mmCIF file of C-alpha atoms in Angstrom:
data_model
loop_
_atom_site.group_PDB
_atom_site.id
_atom_site.type_symbol
_atom_site.label_atom_id
_atom_site.label_comp_id
_atom_site.label_asym_id
_atom_site.label_seq_id
_atom_site.Cartn_x
_atom_site.Cartn_y
_atom_site.Cartn_z
ATOM 1 C CA UNK A 27 -101.487 32.946 7.521
ATOM 2 C CA UNK A 28 -98.347 35.051 7.304
ATOM 3 C CA UNK A 29 -98.982 38.343 5.525
ATOM 4 C CA UNK A 30 -97.039 38.531 2.315
ATOM 5 C CA UNK A 31 -95.192 41.754 1.602
ATOM 6 C CA UNK A 32 -94.151 42.441 -1.963
ATOM 7 C CA UNK A 33 -90.867 40.664 -2.625
ATOM 8 C CA UNK A 34 -89.699 43.353 -5.011
ATOM 9 C CA UNK A 35 -86.372 42.651 -6.582
ATOM 10 C CA UNK A 36 -86.756 38.871 -6.789
ATOM 11 C CA UNK A 37 -86.815 37.792 -10.408
ATOM 12 C CA UNK A 38 -89.399 35.246 -11.522
ATOM 13 C CA UNK A 39 -91.536 35.683 -8.423
ATOM 14 C CA UNK A 40 -95.273 35.170 -8.841
ATOM 15 C CA UNK A 41 -97.500 38.243 -8.388
ATOM 16 C CA UNK A 42 -98.770 38.792 -4.833
ATOM 17 C CA UNK A 43 -102.292 37.502 -5.588
ATOM 18 C CA UNK A 44 -100.937 34.292 -7.088
ATOM 19 C CA UNK A 45 -98.629 33.662 -4.159
ATOM 20 C CA UNK A 46 -101.527 34.228 -1.784
ATOM 21 C CA UNK A 47 -103.575 31.672 -3.702
ATOM 22 C CA UNK A 48 -100.855 29.053 -3.392
ATOM 23 C CA UNK A 49 -100.429 29.656 0.330
ATOM 24 C CA UNK A 50 -104.205 29.523 0.696
ATOM 25 C CA UNK A 51 -104.341 26.054 -0.880
ATOM 26 C CA UNK A 52 -101.461 24.815 1.269
ATOM 27 C CA UNK A 53 -102.992 26.217 4.461
ATOM 28 C CA UNK A 54 -106.538 25.100 3.690
ATOM 29 C CA UNK A 55 -105.751 21.511 2.668
ATOM 30 C CA UNK A 56 -107.298 18.960 5.036
ATOM 31 C CA UNK A 57 -107.954 15.254 5.089
ATOM 32 C CA UNK A 58 -111.635 14.867 4.288
ATOM 33 C CA UNK A 59 -113.774 11.962 5.521
ATOM 34 C CA UNK A 60 -117.281 13.284 4.978
ATOM 35 C CA UNK A 61 -118.465 13.819 1.442
ATOM 36 C CA UNK A 62 -121.348 15.347 -0.468
ATOM 37 C CA UNK A 63 -123.331 13.253 -2.907
ATOM 38 C CA UNK A 64 -122.478 15.197 -6.071
ATOM 39 C CA UNK A 65 -120.434 13.624 -8.826
ATOM 40 C CA UNK A 66 -117.136 15.218 -9.795
ATOM 41 C CA UNK A 67 -117.265 16.521 -13.384
ATOM 42 C CA UNK A 68 -114.817 14.567 -15.545
ATOM 43 C CA UNK A 69 -112.932 17.677 -16.654
ATOM 44 C CA UNK A 70 -112.313 18.689 -13.015
ATOM 45 C CA UNK A 71 -111.023 15.212 -12.184
ATOM 46 C CA UNK A 72 -108.846 15.289 -15.305
ATOM 47 C CA UNK A 73 -107.303 18.630 -14.284
ATOM 48 C CA UNK A 74 -106.482 17.318 -10.811
ATOM 49 C CA UNK A 75 -104.895 14.119 -12.134
ATOM 50 C CA UNK A 76 -102.960 16.024 -14.783
ATOM 51 C CA UNK A 77 -101.626 18.356 -12.116
ATOM 52 C CA UNK A 78 -100.644 15.362 -9.999
ATOM 53 C CA UNK A 79 -98.733 13.976 -12.969
ATOM 54 C CA UNK A 80 -96.533 17.072 -13.005
ATOM 55 C CA UNK A 81 -94.852 15.278 -10.147
ATOM 56 C CA UNK A 82 -92.857 12.224 -11.152
ATOM 57 C CA UNK A 83 -94.499 9.452 -13.146
ATOM 58 C CA UNK A 84 -96.589 7.000 -11.192
ATOM 59 C CA UNK A 85 -99.597 4.839 -11.855
ATOM 60 C CA UNK A 86 -103.158 5.959 -11.247
ATOM 61 C CA UNK A 87 -106.154 3.724 -10.674
ATOM 62 C CA UNK A 88 -109.622 5.261 -10.651
ATOM 63 C CA UNK A 89 -112.072 3.053 -8.809
ATOM 64 C CA UNK A 90 -115.759 3.773 -9.247
ATOM 65 C CA UNK A 91 -117.108 0.219 -8.878
ATOM 66 C CA UNK A 92 -119.113 0.101 -5.679
ATOM 67 C CA UNK A 93 -118.491 -3.597 -5.073
ATOM 68 C CA UNK A 94 -114.720 -3.109 -5.205
ATOM 69 C CA UNK A 95 -114.962 -0.080 -2.959
ATOM 70 C CA UNK A 96 -117.037 -1.998 -0.451
ATOM 71 C CA UNK A 97 -114.305 -4.620 -0.305
ATOM 72 C CA UNK A 98 -111.691 -1.929 0.371
ATOM 73 C CA UNK A 99 -113.931 -0.412 3.014
ATOM 74 C CA UNK A 100 -114.268 -3.784 4.708
ATOM 75 C CA UNK A 101 -110.482 -4.058 4.684
ATOM 76 C CA UNK A 102 -110.269 -0.750 6.539
ATOM 77 C CA UNK A 103 -112.891 -1.791 9.067
ATOM 78 C CA UNK A 104 -111.022 -5.014 9.839
ATOM 79 C CA UNK A 105 -107.800 -3.084 10.215
ATOM 80 C CA UNK A 106 -109.403 -0.584 12.554
ATOM 81 C CA UNK A 107 -110.793 -3.466 14.653
ATOM 82 C CA UNK A 108 -107.400 -5.176 14.696
ATOM 83 C CA UNK A 109 -105.588 -1.983 15.693
ATOM 84 C CA UNK A 110 -108.122 -1.331 18.453
ATOM 85 C CA UNK A 111 -107.051 -4.596 20.107
ATOM 86 C CA UNK A 112 -103.830 -2.888 21.157
ATOM 87 C CA UNK A 113 -105.648 -0.133 23.066
ATOM 88 C CA UNK A 114 -107.246 -0.245 26.499
ATOM 89 C CA UNK A 115 -110.529 1.403 27.346
ATOM 90 C CA UNK A 116 -111.553 4.212 27.106
ATOM 91 C CA UNK A 117 -109.044 4.718 24.311
ATOM 92 C CA UNK A 118 -110.258 1.670 22.428
ATOM 93 C CA UNK A 119 -113.833 2.906 22.153
ATOM 94 C CA UNK A 120 -112.613 6.352 21.175
ATOM 95 C CA UNK A 121 -110.410 4.915 18.443
ATOM 96 C CA UNK A 122 -113.226 2.736 17.147
ATOM 97 C CA UNK A 123 -115.506 5.782 16.973
ATOM 98 C CA UNK A 124 -113.132 7.637 14.643
ATOM 99 C CA UNK A 125 -114.162 7.918 11.015
ATOM 100 C CA UNK A 126 -110.968 7.007 9.187
ATOM 101 C CA UNK A 127 -112.235 6.781 5.620
ATOM 102 C CA UNK A 128 -115.024 7.836 3.285
ATOM 103 C CA UNK A 129 -114.462 5.205 0.625
ATOM 104 C CA UNK A 130 -118.048 4.403 -0.268
ATOM 105 C CA UNK A 131 -119.625 7.806 0.399
ATOM 106 C CA UNK A 132 -117.227 9.466 -2.026
ATOM 107 C CA UNK A 133 -117.856 9.363 -5.747
ATOM 108 C CA UNK A 134 -114.476 8.008 -6.778
ATOM 109 C CA UNK A 135 -111.454 6.347 -5.205
ATOM 110 C CA UNK A 136 -107.913 6.811 -6.436
ATOM 111 C CA UNK A 137 -105.039 4.471 -5.835
ATOM 112 C CA UNK A 138 -101.627 5.791 -6.785
ATOM 113 C CA UNK A 139 -98.985 3.170 -7.437
ATOM 114 C CA UNK A 140 -95.315 2.929 -8.281
ATOM 115 C CA UNK A 141 -93.346 0.109 -9.837
ATOM 116 C CA UNK A 142 -89.806 -0.088 -8.459
ATOM 117 C CA UNK A 143 -88.873 -2.655 -11.112
ATOM 118 C CA UNK A 144 -89.803 -0.395 -14.005
ATOM 119 C CA UNK A 145 -86.378 1.140 -14.536
ATOM 120 C CA UNK A 146 -83.133 -0.451 -13.500
ATOM 121 C CA UNK A 147 -81.267 2.792 -13.037
ATOM 122 C CA UNK A 148 -82.872 5.987 -11.878
ATOM 123 C CA UNK A 149 -80.850 9.061 -10.875
ATOM 124 C CA UNK A 150 -80.745 9.242 -7.107
ATOM 125 C CA UNK A 151 -82.295 5.824 -6.554
ATOM 126 C CA UNK A 152 -78.908 4.162 -6.661
ATOM 127 C CA UNK A 153 -78.120 5.914 -3.387
ATOM 128 C CA UNK A 154 -81.522 6.251 -1.725
ATOM 129 C CA UNK A 155 -83.898 3.440 -2.500
ATOM 130 C CA UNK A 156 -86.845 5.347 -1.049
ATOM 131 C CA UNK A 157 -86.784 8.047 -3.732
ATOM 132 C CA UNK A 158 -89.517 5.945 -5.338
ATOM 133 C CA UNK A 159 -91.763 6.703 -2.414
ATOM 134 C CA UNK A 160 -90.659 10.344 -2.335
ATOM 135 C CA UNK A 161 -91.739 10.795 -5.935
ATOM 136 C CA UNK A 162 -95.084 9.162 -5.375
ATOM 137 C CA UNK A 163 -95.853 11.351 -2.382
ATOM 138 C CA UNK A 164 -95.050 14.544 -4.293
ATOM 139 C CA UNK A 165 -97.609 13.438 -6.822
ATOM 140 C CA UNK A 166 -100.150 12.874 -4.068
ATOM 141 C CA UNK A 167 -99.522 16.302 -2.571
ATOM 142 C CA UNK A 168 -99.876 17.977 -5.983
ATOM 143 C CA UNK A 169 -103.185 16.200 -6.336
ATOM 144 C CA UNK A 170 -104.384 17.214 -2.874
ATOM 145 C CA UNK A 171 -103.567 20.884 -3.426
ATOM 146 C CA UNK A 172 -105.144 20.991 -6.884
ATOM 147 C CA UNK A 173 -108.223 19.244 -5.488
ATOM 148 C CA UNK A 174 -108.431 21.718 -2.627
ATOM 149 C CA UNK A 175 -108.431 24.605 -5.080
ATOM 150 C CA UNK A 176 -111.139 22.881 -7.139
ATOM 151 C CA UNK A 177 -113.307 22.469 -4.069
ATOM 152 C CA UNK A 178 -112.866 18.690 -4.131
ATOM 153 C CA UNK A 179 -112.355 16.856 -0.851
ATOM 154 C CA UNK A 180 -109.615 14.244 -0.698
ATOM 155 C CA UNK A 181 -108.905 11.850 2.151
ATOM 156 C CA UNK A 182 -105.887 9.583 2.400
ATOM 157 C CA UNK A 183 -106.697 6.061 3.497
ATOM 158 C CA UNK A 184 -103.878 4.302 5.276
ATOM 159 C CA UNK A 185 -105.637 1.987 7.697
ATOM 160 C CA UNK A 186 -105.468 -1.175 5.618
ATOM 161 C CA UNK A 187 -103.092 -3.965 4.647
ATOM 162 C CA UNK A 188 -101.208 -3.390 1.403
ATOM 163 C CA UNK A 189 -101.106 -7.068 0.489
ATOM 164 C CA UNK A 190 -104.878 -7.382 0.679
ATOM 165 C CA UNK A 191 -105.465 -4.096 -1.134
ATOM 166 C CA UNK A 192 -103.291 -5.490 -3.948
ATOM 167 C CA UNK A 193 -105.488 -8.557 -4.128
ATOM 168 C CA UNK A 194 -108.731 -6.564 -4.335
ATOM 169 C CA UNK A 195 -107.438 -4.139 -6.945
ATOM 170 C CA UNK A 196 -105.534 -6.727 -8.969
ATOM 171 C CA UNK A 197 -102.195 -5.011 -8.435
ATOM 172 C CA UNK A 198 -99.174 -7.287 -9.102
ATOM 173 C CA UNK A 199 -96.908 -8.167 -6.200
ATOM 174 C CA UNK A 200 -93.992 -6.061 -7.396
ATOM 175 C CA UNK A 201 -96.038 -2.865 -7.689
ATOM 176 C CA UNK A 202 -96.399 -0.768 -4.565
ATOM 177 C CA UNK A 203 -99.712 0.940 -3.908
ATOM 178 C CA UNK A 204 -99.595 4.084 -1.780
ATOM 179 C CA UNK A 205 -102.862 3.247 -0.145
ATOM 180 C CA UNK A 206 -103.034 6.576 1.583
ATOM 181 C CA UNK A 207 -104.146 7.705 -1.798
ATOM 182 C CA UNK A 208 -106.780 5.062 -2.312
ATOM 183 C CA UNK A 209 -108.660 8.188 -1.556
ATOM 184 C CA UNK A 210 -112.233 9.144 -1.686
ATOM 185 C CA UNK A 211 -113.118 12.393 -3.374
ATOM 186 C CA UNK A 212 -116.214 14.511 -3.481
ATOM 187 C CA UNK A 213 -117.016 18.111 -2.739
ATOM 188 C CA UNK A 214 -115.965 19.275 0.666
ATOM 189 C CA UNK A 215 -118.720 19.885 3.106
ATOM 190 C CA UNK B 10 -101.618 23.660 -19.140
ATOM 191 C CA UNK B 11 -105.236 22.551 -19.328
ATOM 192 C CA UNK B 12 -107.554 25.488 -19.767
ATOM 193 C CA UNK B 13 -109.762 25.925 -16.748
ATOM 194 C CA UNK B 14 -113.433 26.555 -17.380
ATOM 195 C CA UNK B 15 -115.491 28.000 -14.585
ATOM 196 C CA UNK B 16 -116.585 25.176 -12.290
ATOM 197 C CA UNK B 17 -119.825 26.891 -11.412
ATOM 198 C CA UNK B 18 -121.914 25.002 -8.967
ATOM 199 C CA UNK B 19 -119.049 23.542 -6.942
ATOM 200 C CA UNK B 20 -119.131 24.925 -3.420
ATOM 201 C CA UNK B 21 -115.885 26.058 -1.814
ATOM 202 C CA UNK B 22 -114.016 26.204 -5.107
ATOM 203 C CA UNK B 23 -111.262 28.807 -5.408
ATOM 204 C CA UNK B 24 -111.836 31.646 -7.897
ATOM 205 C CA UNK B 25 -110.501 30.984 -11.411
ATOM 206 C CA UNK B 26 -107.431 33.211 -10.976
ATOM 207 C CA UNK B 27 -106.442 31.443 -7.757
ATOM 208 C CA UNK B 28 -106.823 28.009 -9.281
ATOM 209 C CA UNK B 29 -104.725 29.107 -12.229
ATOM 210 C CA UNK B 30 -102.002 30.290 -9.842
ATOM 211 C CA UNK B 31 -101.901 26.928 -8.085
ATOM 212 C CA UNK B 32 -101.716 25.013 -11.355
ATOM 213 C CA UNK B 33 -99.010 27.418 -12.513
ATOM 214 C CA UNK B 34 -96.853 26.627 -9.474
ATOM 215 C CA UNK B 35 -97.387 22.873 -9.878
ATOM 216 C CA UNK B 36 -96.582 22.994 -13.601
ATOM 217 C CA UNK B 37 -93.616 25.341 -13.253
ATOM 218 C CA UNK B 38 -91.847 23.569 -10.384
ATOM 219 C CA UNK B 39 -88.457 22.188 -11.399
ATOM 220 C CA UNK B 40 -85.396 20.797 -9.692
ATOM 221 C CA UNK B 41 -82.857 23.612 -9.736
ATOM 222 C CA UNK B 42 -79.096 23.042 -9.781
ATOM 223 C CA UNK B 43 -77.807 26.464 -10.884
ATOM 224 C CA UNK B 44 -78.266 29.363 -8.527
ATOM 225 C CA UNK B 45 -77.889 33.132 -8.459
ATOM 226 C CA UNK B 46 -75.695 34.768 -5.872
ATOM 227 C CA UNK B 47 -78.390 36.744 -4.060
ATOM 228 C CA UNK B 48 -79.321 35.953 -0.483
ATOM 229 C CA UNK B 49 -82.876 34.921 0.327
ATOM 230 C CA UNK B 50 -84.576 37.507 2.570
ATOM 231 C CA UNK B 51 -85.357 35.949 5.949
ATOM 232 C CA UNK B 52 -89.072 36.692 5.717
ATOM 233 C CA UNK B 53 -89.311 34.893 2.370
ATOM 234 C CA UNK B 54 -87.506 31.865 3.792
ATOM 235 C CA UNK B 55 -89.785 31.966 6.840
ATOM 236 C CA UNK B 56 -92.909 31.979 4.659
ATOM 237 C CA UNK B 57 -91.688 28.982 2.685
ATOM 238 C CA UNK B 58 -90.824 26.986 5.803
ATOM 239 C CA UNK B 59 -94.107 27.914 7.479
ATOM 240 C CA UNK B 60 -95.983 26.733 4.398
ATOM 241 C CA UNK B 61 -94.022 23.498 4.430
ATOM 242 C CA UNK B 62 -95.038 22.991 8.057
ATOM 243 C CA UNK B 63 -98.695 22.969 7.033
ATOM 244 C CA UNK B 64 -97.860 19.450 6.002
ATOM 245 C CA UNK B 65 -97.284 17.065 8.879
ATOM 246 C CA UNK B 66 -94.723 17.880 11.559
ATOM 247 C CA UNK B 67 -91.141 17.161 10.694
ATOM 248 C CA UNK B 68 -87.766 18.549 11.640
ATOM 249 C CA UNK B 69 -86.031 21.297 9.692
ATOM 250 C CA UNK B 70 -82.332 22.003 9.638
ATOM 251 C CA UNK B 71 -81.067 25.186 7.980
ATOM 252 C CA UNK B 72 -77.439 24.882 7.000
ATOM 253 C CA UNK B 73 -75.600 28.054 6.076
ATOM 254 C CA UNK B 74 -72.096 27.086 7.281
ATOM 255 C CA UNK B 75 -69.898 26.790 4.216
ATOM 256 C CA UNK B 76 -67.571 24.237 5.780
ATOM 257 C CA UNK B 77 -70.445 21.881 6.557
ATOM 258 C CA UNK B 78 -71.893 22.379 3.105
ATOM 259 C CA UNK B 79 -68.547 21.599 1.515
ATOM 260 C CA UNK B 80 -68.482 18.319 3.421
ATOM 261 C CA UNK B 81 -71.954 17.442 2.108
ATOM 262 C CA UNK B 82 -70.896 18.419 -1.386
ATOM 263 C CA UNK B 83 -67.879 16.109 -1.134
ATOM 264 C CA UNK B 84 -70.212 13.325 -0.041
ATOM 265 C CA UNK B 85 -72.246 13.834 -3.217
ATOM 266 C CA UNK B 86 -69.147 13.885 -5.386
ATOM 267 C CA UNK B 87 -67.935 10.592 -3.915
ATOM 268 C CA UNK B 88 -71.346 9.066 -4.441
ATOM 269 C CA UNK B 89 -71.467 10.217 -8.036
ATOM 270 C CA UNK B 90 -68.004 8.701 -8.615
ATOM 271 C CA UNK B 91 -69.044 5.458 -6.941
ATOM 272 C CA UNK B 92 -72.247 5.216 -8.963
ATOM 273 C CA UNK B 93 -70.347 5.905 -12.190
ATOM 274 C CA UNK B 94 -68.352 2.713 -11.597
ATOM 275 C CA UNK B 95 -71.450 0.728 -12.557
ATOM 276 C CA UNK B 96 -71.706 2.376 -15.984
ATOM 277 C CA UNK B 97 -69.717 1.665 -19.152
ATOM 278 C CA UNK B 98 -68.482 4.386 -21.481
ATOM 279 C CA UNK B 99 -69.856 6.554 -22.988
ATOM 280 C CA UNK B 100 -72.575 6.500 -20.339
ATOM 281 C CA UNK B 101 -70.070 6.826 -17.528
ATOM 282 C CA UNK B 102 -68.628 10.110 -18.801
ATOM 283 C CA UNK B 103 -72.099 11.435 -19.461
ATOM 284 C CA UNK B 104 -73.229 10.570 -15.945
ATOM 285 C CA UNK B 105 -70.130 12.176 -14.452
ATOM 286 C CA UNK B 106 -70.793 15.350 -16.427
ATOM 287 C CA UNK B 107 -74.253 15.791 -14.882
ATOM 288 C CA UNK B 108 -74.643 18.525 -12.300
ATOM 289 C CA UNK B 109 -76.584 16.768 -9.553
ATOM 290 C CA UNK B 110 -76.438 19.388 -6.801
ATOM 291 C CA UNK B 111 -75.886 23.092 -6.126
ATOM 292 C CA UNK B 112 -75.073 22.772 -2.436
ATOM 293 C CA UNK B 113 -72.328 25.366 -2.161
ATOM 294 C CA UNK B 114 -73.503 27.792 -4.858
ATOM 295 C CA UNK B 115 -76.854 28.147 -3.144
ATOM 296 C CA UNK B 116 -77.278 30.461 -0.184
ATOM 297 C CA UNK B 117 -78.828 27.956 2.198
ATOM 298 C CA UNK B 118 -79.296 24.194 2.485
ATOM 299 C CA UNK B 119 -82.287 22.584 4.135
ATOM 300 C CA UNK B 120 -82.409 19.096 5.560
ATOM 301 C CA UNK B 121 -85.850 17.823 6.476
ATOM 302 C CA UNK B 122 -85.935 15.014 9.009
ATOM 303 C CA UNK B 123 -88.403 12.758 10.739
ATOM 304 C CA UNK B 124 -88.119 10.802 13.929
ATOM 305 C CA UNK B 125 -90.009 7.493 13.773
ATOM 306 C CA UNK B 126 -89.482 6.957 17.514
ATOM 307 C CA UNK B 127 -91.167 10.214 18.490
ATOM 308 C CA UNK B 128 -94.662 8.819 18.921
ATOM 309 C CA UNK B 129 -95.447 5.210 19.679
ATOM 310 C CA UNK B 130 -98.871 5.270 18.108
ATOM 311 C CA UNK B 131 -99.754 7.370 15.112
ATOM 312 C CA UNK B 132 -103.014 6.932 13.193
ATOM 313 C CA UNK B 133 -102.299 4.982 10.025
ATOM 314 C CA UNK B 134 -98.731 4.117 10.961
ATOM 315 C CA UNK B 135 -99.860 0.985 12.708
ATOM 316 C CA UNK B 136 -100.820 -0.393 9.322
ATOM 317 C CA UNK B 137 -98.382 1.299 6.963
ATOM 318 C CA UNK B 138 -94.999 1.997 8.469
ATOM 319 C CA UNK B 139 -94.014 4.262 5.561
ATOM 320 C CA UNK B 140 -96.607 6.903 6.416
ATOM 321 C CA UNK B 141 -93.684 8.626 8.152
ATOM 322 C CA UNK B 142 -92.006 9.081 4.812
ATOM 323 C CA UNK B 143 -95.287 10.048 3.138
ATOM 324 C CA UNK B 144 -95.765 12.874 5.624
ATOM 325 C CA UNK B 145 -92.239 14.148 5.186
ATOM 326 C CA UNK B 146 -92.541 14.218 1.410
ATOM 327 C CA UNK B 147 -95.786 16.187 1.527
ATOM 328 C CA UNK B 148 -93.921 18.755 3.548
ATOM 329 C CA UNK B 149 -91.148 18.864 0.964
ATOM 330 C CA UNK B 150 -93.627 19.325 -1.876
ATOM 331 C CA UNK B 151 -95.382 22.140 -0.007
ATOM 332 C CA UNK B 152 -92.010 23.799 0.387
ATOM 333 C CA UNK B 153 -91.093 23.356 -3.278
ATOM 334 C CA UNK B 154 -94.364 24.849 -4.509
ATOM 335 C CA UNK B 155 -94.210 27.789 -2.108
ATOM 336 C CA UNK B 156 -90.600 28.396 -3.112
ATOM 337 C CA UNK B 157 -91.514 28.270 -6.786
ATOM 338 C CA UNK B 158 -94.130 30.946 -6.240
ATOM 339 C CA UNK B 159 -91.624 33.066 -4.336
ATOM 340 C CA UNK B 160 -89.123 32.822 -7.186
ATOM 341 C CA UNK B 161 -86.779 30.682 -5.087
ATOM 342 C CA UNK B 162 -85.022 27.743 -6.703
ATOM 343 C CA UNK B 163 -84.984 24.447 -4.820
ATOM 344 C CA UNK B 164 -83.090 21.314 -5.757
ATOM 345 C CA UNK B 165 -83.452 17.939 -4.065
ATOM 346 C CA UNK B 166 -80.169 16.222 -3.344
ATOM 347 C CA UNK B 167 -80.377 12.457 -3.220
ATOM 348 C CA UNK B 168 -76.973 11.321 -4.457
ATOM 349 C CA UNK B 169 -75.368 10.726 -1.068
ATOM 350 C CA UNK B 170 -75.226 8.189 1.731
ATOM 351 C CA UNK B 171 -77.685 8.820 4.558
ATOM 352 C CA UNK B 172 -75.395 7.422 7.231
ATOM 353 C CA UNK B 173 -72.606 9.819 6.332
ATOM 354 C CA UNK B 174 -74.944 12.778 5.993
ATOM 355 C CA UNK B 175 -76.109 12.010 9.536
ATOM 356 C CA UNK B 176 -72.532 12.164 10.734
ATOM 357 C CA UNK B 177 -71.808 15.521 9.095
ATOM 358 C CA UNK B 178 -75.026 17.139 10.303
ATOM 359 C CA UNK B 179 -74.975 15.575 13.775
ATOM 360 C CA UNK B 180 -78.272 13.793 13.267
ATOM 361 C CA UNK B 181 -78.852 10.888 15.713
ATOM 362 C CA UNK B 182 -79.053 7.375 14.315
ATOM 363 C CA UNK B 183 -82.750 6.973 14.955
ATOM 364 C CA UNK B 184 -83.704 10.139 13.054
ATOM 365 C CA UNK B 185 -84.181 9.791 9.302
ATOM 366 C CA UNK B 186 -83.029 12.619 7.083
ATOM 367 C CA UNK B 187 -84.788 12.978 3.750
ATOM 368 C CA UNK B 188 -81.631 14.015 2.024
ATOM 369 C CA UNK B 189 -83.412 14.851 -1.171
ATOM 370 C CA UNK B 190 -84.320 17.925 0.750
ATOM 371 C CA UNK B 191 -80.818 18.746 1.887
ATOM 372 C CA UNK B 192 -81.596 21.229 -0.760
ATOM 373 C CA UNK B 193 -79.898 24.304 -1.983
ATOM 374 C CA UNK B 194 -82.005 27.377 -2.508
ATOM 375 C CA UNK B 195 -81.445 30.641 -4.257
ATOM 376 C CA UNK B 196 -83.230 32.606 -6.908
ATOM 377 C CA UNK B 197 -83.941 30.702 -10.063
ATOM 378 C CA UNK B 198 -81.943 31.689 -13.097
#
């Protein structure tokens, strides 16, 4: 990490130790696929989700039900199999050996959603439709950094079909899940 | 902000003070439109951009040229005028009175870009095309949080037409600018 000299003279700068902490979280964040068996205390999970919500407003689904999570996991496995069809050996076997999710091993899954029909006029969205997605991803990154600081592992899950994820989670057609955040969290190992 | 009790027992958790610093940055981040006149020291700017790059790889353009920035500013003004046409009074006047960018007052503009043609096969992108955008936005949020900690104001600029921004900045057609990050940075006031 870059060493951080004192930025004396800049108003409203965080103290050195606080800046170092923020850089540490940014530098140490990783996608996690292997999880410990501990449960996440509710107050830790609440802090992470509250921090995420300091980004723009989106929907949050917490999925603890093992049957639902098994269905999502199966979705990922099918998708990984389907994607592998496009690769030749030895790449195909290598791809199939990759662990791309930790949906069931984790203690909780999160699916972050946004509803583009919710407001007719949103500043910025008149010009760039995708600002919906931008907002959602800022929320996800807030969550990932807060989780990293809390010692909670988070893994984005993007190897699945949105339409089928919607069906499993009961998400209406007009609401967009960011399935990269149908994530699995537990302590890092 | 939620008070943070000690999460004793969680391995790899950051110390209380470090977690507080990260939550502080997340909670205190704002879109900034009014800027001081100071220049940003190069090493501070470098730290922020390096932190942003801990997200997935994207392109960064630093725009200091005042003529170019004036062209981008004009683009935003036209877009604001065009958007106002859809509103009736008194909403129209209110919308036109909003300050939606600080492109020229700031000391530097940043445009973050991604090139969806760069790699044929990217994990996850086979299933969800938008993971490109997801990655780019994580980078932007890293940058915003690092900047907040450094006392640097950042404002996303999304009221403009992508195609015309491309023309002004010389960005090829196949590369996508995230113009919300054609941002203007200077000290917060």
